[in-house]
Coordinates of C-alpha atoms in Angstrom, one line a residue:
Chain A
E238 CA 0.0 0.0 0.0
A239 CA 1.4 3.4 -1.0
G240 CA 2.1 5.8 1.8
V241 CA 1.5 9.5 2.0
T242 CA 3.2 11.1 -1.0
Q243 CA 4.3 14.7 -1.4
F244 CA 5.4 16.7 -4.3
P245 CA 7.8 18.4 -4.9
S246 CA 10.3 17.0 -2.5
H247 CA 12.5 20.1 -2.7
S248 CA 11.7 23.6 -4.0
V249 CA 13.8 26.7 -4.1
I250 CA 12.0 29.9 -5.0
E251 CA 12.6 33.6 -4.8
K252 CA 10.8 35.8 -2.3
G253 CA 7.5 37.0 -3.7
Q254 CA 7.0 34.0 -5.9
T255 CA 4.3 31.4 -5.5
V256 CA 4.7 27.7 -4.6
T257 CA 2.1 25.0 -4.6
L258 CA 2.8 21.8 -2.6
R259 CA 0.8 18.7 -3.3
C260 CA -0.1 15.8 -1.0
D261 CA -1.7 12.5 -1.8
P262 CA -2.9 10.8 1.3
I263 CA -3.1 7.1 1.9
S264 CA -6.1 5.7 0.0
G265 CA -9.2 5.7 2.1
H266 CA -7.9 8.2 4.7
D267 CA -10.5 10.8 5.4
N268 CA -8.3 12.9 7.7
L269 CA -5.6 14.9 6.1
Y270 CA -3.2 17.2 8.0
W271 CA -0.6 19.8 7.1
Y272 CA 2.3 20.4 9.5
R273 CA 5.5 22.4 9.0
R274 CA 8.9 22.7 10.6
V275 CA 10.8 25.9 10.2
M276 CA 14.5 26.1 11.1
G277 CA 15.2 25.5 14.7
K278 CA 11.6 25.0 15.7
E279 CA 9.3 22.1 16.4
I280 CA 6.9 20.6 14.0
K281 CA 3.7 22.7 14.1
F282 CA 0.2 22.0 13.0
L283 CA -1.2 24.0 10.2
L284 CA -4.6 22.6 9.4
H285 CA -6.8 19.5 9.3
F286 CA -9.2 18.4 6.6
V287 CA -11.9 15.8 7.0
K288 CA -12.7 14.8 3.5
E289 CA -13.0 18.0 1.6
S290 CA -14.0 20.2 4.6
K291 CA -11.6 22.2 6.7
Q292 CA -12.0 20.9 10.3
D293 CA -9.4 23.1 12.0
E294 CA -7.3 25.7 10.3
S295 CA -6.1 27.4 13.5
G296 CA -2.4 26.8 12.7
M297 CA -2.4 28.6 9.4
P298 CA 0.1 31.5 9.9
N299 CA -1.5 34.1 7.7
N300 CA -3.6 34.7 4.6
R301 CA -0.6 34.0 2.3
F302 CA -1.3 30.3 2.9
L303 CA -4.2 28.6 1.1
A304 CA -5.0 24.9 1.5
E305 CA -7.5 23.0 -0.6
R306 CA -8.6 19.4 -0.8
T307 CA -10.4 18.8 -4.0
G308 CA -13.1 16.1 -3.8
G309 CA -11.7 14.8 -0.5
T310 CA -8.7 13.2 -2.2
Y311 CA -5.4 15.0 -2.7
S312 CA -4.6 18.3 -1.1
T313 CA -2.6 21.4 -2.2
L314 CA -1.0 24.0 0.0
K315 CA -0.2 27.3 -1.8
V316 CA 2.0 30.0 -0.5
Q317 CA 1.6 33.3 -2.2
P318 CA 3.6 35.4 -2.0
A319 CA 6.4 33.5 -0.4
E320 CA 8.5 35.1 2.3
L321 CA 11.9 34.2 3.7
E322 CA 10.4 33.0 7.0
D323 CA 8.3 30.4 5.1
S324 CA 11.4 28.3 4.5
G325 CA 11.2 24.9 6.1
V326 CA 9.8 21.5 5.6
Y327 CA 6.1 21.0 5.0
F328 CA 4.7 17.7 6.1
C329 CA 1.4 16.1 5.0
A330 CA -0.1 13.4 7.1
S331 CA -3.3 11.3 6.9
S332 CA -5.3 8.9 9.0
L333 CA -8.5 6.9 8.9
W334 CA -11.6 8.6 10.3
S335 CA -11.8 5.9 12.9
S336 CA -8.2 6.2 13.9
G337 CA -8.1 9.9 14.7
N338 CA -4.7 11.0 15.6
T339 CA -2.9 7.8 14.6
I340 CA -1.4 9.7 11.7
Y341 CA 1.0 8.7 9.0
F342 CA 3.4 11.3 7.6
G343 CA 4.8 11.8 4.2
E344 CA 8.5 12.5 3.7
G345 CA 7.9 16.3 3.5
S346 CA 8.4 19.0 0.9
W347 CA 11.5 21.0 1.6
L348 CA 11.0 24.7 0.7
T349 CA 13.7 27.3 0.5
V350 CA 12.8 30.9 -0.1
V351 CA 15.7 33.0 -1.2
Chain B
Q76 CA 6.5 28.5 28.4
K77 CA 6.3 26.0 25.5
E78 CA 3.5 23.5 25.6
V79 CA 5.9 20.6 25.3
E80 CA 9.6 20.6 26.4
Q81 CA 12.2 18.1 25.3
D82 CA 15.9 18.0 25.7
P83 CA 17.3 18.4 22.2
G84 CA 20.5 16.4 22.9
P85 CA 22.4 15.3 21.0
L86 CA 22.5 12.1 23.0
S87 CA 25.2 9.6 22.2
V88 CA 25.2 6.0 23.6
P89 CA 27.1 2.8 22.9
E90 CA 25.3 -0.1 21.2
G91 CA 23.4 -2.2 23.7
A92 CA 22.7 0.6 26.1
I93 CA 19.4 1.5 27.6
V94 CA 18.2 4.9 26.3
S95 CA 15.8 7.1 28.2
L96 CA 14.1 10.0 26.4
N97 CA 11.8 12.4 28.2
C98 CA 9.3 15.1 27.7
T99 CA 7.4 17.5 30.0
Y100 CA 4.3 19.3 29.1
S101 CA 2.1 22.1 30.6
N102 CA -1.4 21.4 29.3
S103 CA -3.2 19.1 31.7
A104 CA -5.9 18.4 29.1
F105 CA -3.5 16.3 27.0
Q106 CA -4.7 12.6 27.1
Y107 CA -3.1 11.0 24.1
F108 CA 0.7 10.6 24.0
M109 CA 2.8 9.5 21.1
W110 CA 6.5 9.0 20.3
Y111 CA 7.7 9.4 16.7
R112 CA 11.0 8.5 15.2
Q113 CA 12.4 10.6 12.4
Y114 CA 15.4 9.6 10.3
S115 CA 17.3 12.4 8.5
R116 CA 15.4 13.9 5.6
K117 CA 12.4 11.6 6.2
G118 CA 8.9 12.1 7.7
P119 CA 8.1 11.2 11.3
E120 CA 7.2 7.6 11.9
L121 CA 4.8 6.6 14.7
L122 CA 6.5 4.4 17.3
M123 CA 4.3 4.3 20.3
Y124 CA 0.7 5.5 21.1
T125 CA -0.7 5.6 24.6
Y126 CA -3.8 6.9 26.2
S127 CA -3.7 8.5 29.7
S128 CA -1.3 7.4 32.4
G129 CA 0.5 4.1 32.5
N130 CA 3.1 2.0 30.6
K131 CA 3.0 0.4 27.2
E132 CA 5.6 -2.0 25.8
D133 CA 6.4 -2.9 22.2
G134 CA 9.4 -5.0 21.7
R135 CA 12.5 -3.1 22.8
F136 CA 10.4 0.1 23.3
T137 CA 8.5 1.1 26.5
A138 CA 6.5 4.3 26.8
Q139 CA 5.5 5.7 30.2
V140 CA 3.1 8.4 31.0
D141 CA 2.7 10.1 34.3
K142 CA -0.1 12.7 34.0
S143 CA 0.2 13.8 37.6
S144 CA 3.7 15.0 36.9
K145 CA 3.0 15.9 33.2
Y146 CA 6.0 13.8 32.2
I147 CA 6.4 11.1 29.6
S148 CA 9.3 8.8 28.8
L149 CA 10.4 6.5 26.1
F150 CA 12.9 3.7 27.0
I151 CA 14.8 1.8 24.3
R152 CA 16.4 -1.4 25.5
D153 CA 19.4 -3.0 23.7
S154 CA 19.9 0.0 21.6
Q155 CA 21.1 -0.6 18.0
P156 CA 22.8 1.7 15.5
S157 CA 19.6 1.6 13.5
D158 CA 17.9 3.4 16.4
S159 CA 20.0 6.5 15.6
A160 CA 17.4 9.2 14.7
T161 CA 15.5 12.1 16.2
Y162 CA 12.8 11.1 18.6
L163 CA 9.8 13.4 18.9
C164 CA 7.2 13.3 21.7
A165 CA 3.8 14.4 20.7
M166 CA 0.4 14.7 22.4
S167 CA -3.2 15.8 21.9
E168 CA -6.3 16.5 24.0
T169 CA -8.6 14.2 22.1
S170 CA -8.2 11.5 19.6
Y171 CA -9.3 13.8 16.8
D172 CA -7.5 16.9 18.0
K173 CA -4.3 18.4 16.5
V174 CA -1.1 16.9 17.6
I175 CA 1.4 19.1 19.5
F176 CA 5.1 18.1 19.0
G177 CA 8.1 18.5 21.1
P178 CA 11.3 19.8 19.4
G179 CA 12.9 16.3 19.3
T180 CA 15.9 14.6 20.8
S181 CA 18.7 13.6 18.5
L182 CA 20.1 10.1 19.4
S183 CA 23.2 8.4 18.1
V184 CA 23.9 4.8 18.9
I185 CA 27.6 4.1 18.4
P186 CA 28.6 0.5 17.3

């Protein structure tokens, strides 16, 4: 069974540009989460989808970040415009509805804003 | 004060040693406690998952939770070089709530 897959694995963009990260959760997982780790900090929650609905977006840092989950399948996280402090690794995770916070992480999308 | 505190290490031990990793937390509402292992440039991998206070054992790994002290531990017996990784404690209030992570402890097991 395929795990959580994320694309791109690495991205280097200039300040002010736009980047879109994609996540494909494990098949059948209704819960989809985005987390990120910026340099020197702990992994922090960004938001939680249940199917296509945003269950909790309390961790989104500002309105430059937009997450969508089309049809309750894959999800995208867009950063527009990117700032230097957005550099870090963005993790996607998913879980079964019945398993709650037994979540499985992808390998992350490493973003560098220069 | 951070919600979850964890000694970042690095911690270096010889192969075969018993390793003790610990976290403290401030939110008494946390009920679900997890330990993740993260290898370099990889995503976190769930190792142990416990509910409320008590002990849970899985092979060489034992997780302990003491809610009265707001303190959780992970013990690794007979440590192996393949255990070299960053260990992250994590916790949540409910089984469907967001997970709060500690900063992680870097462990090296020397052959």
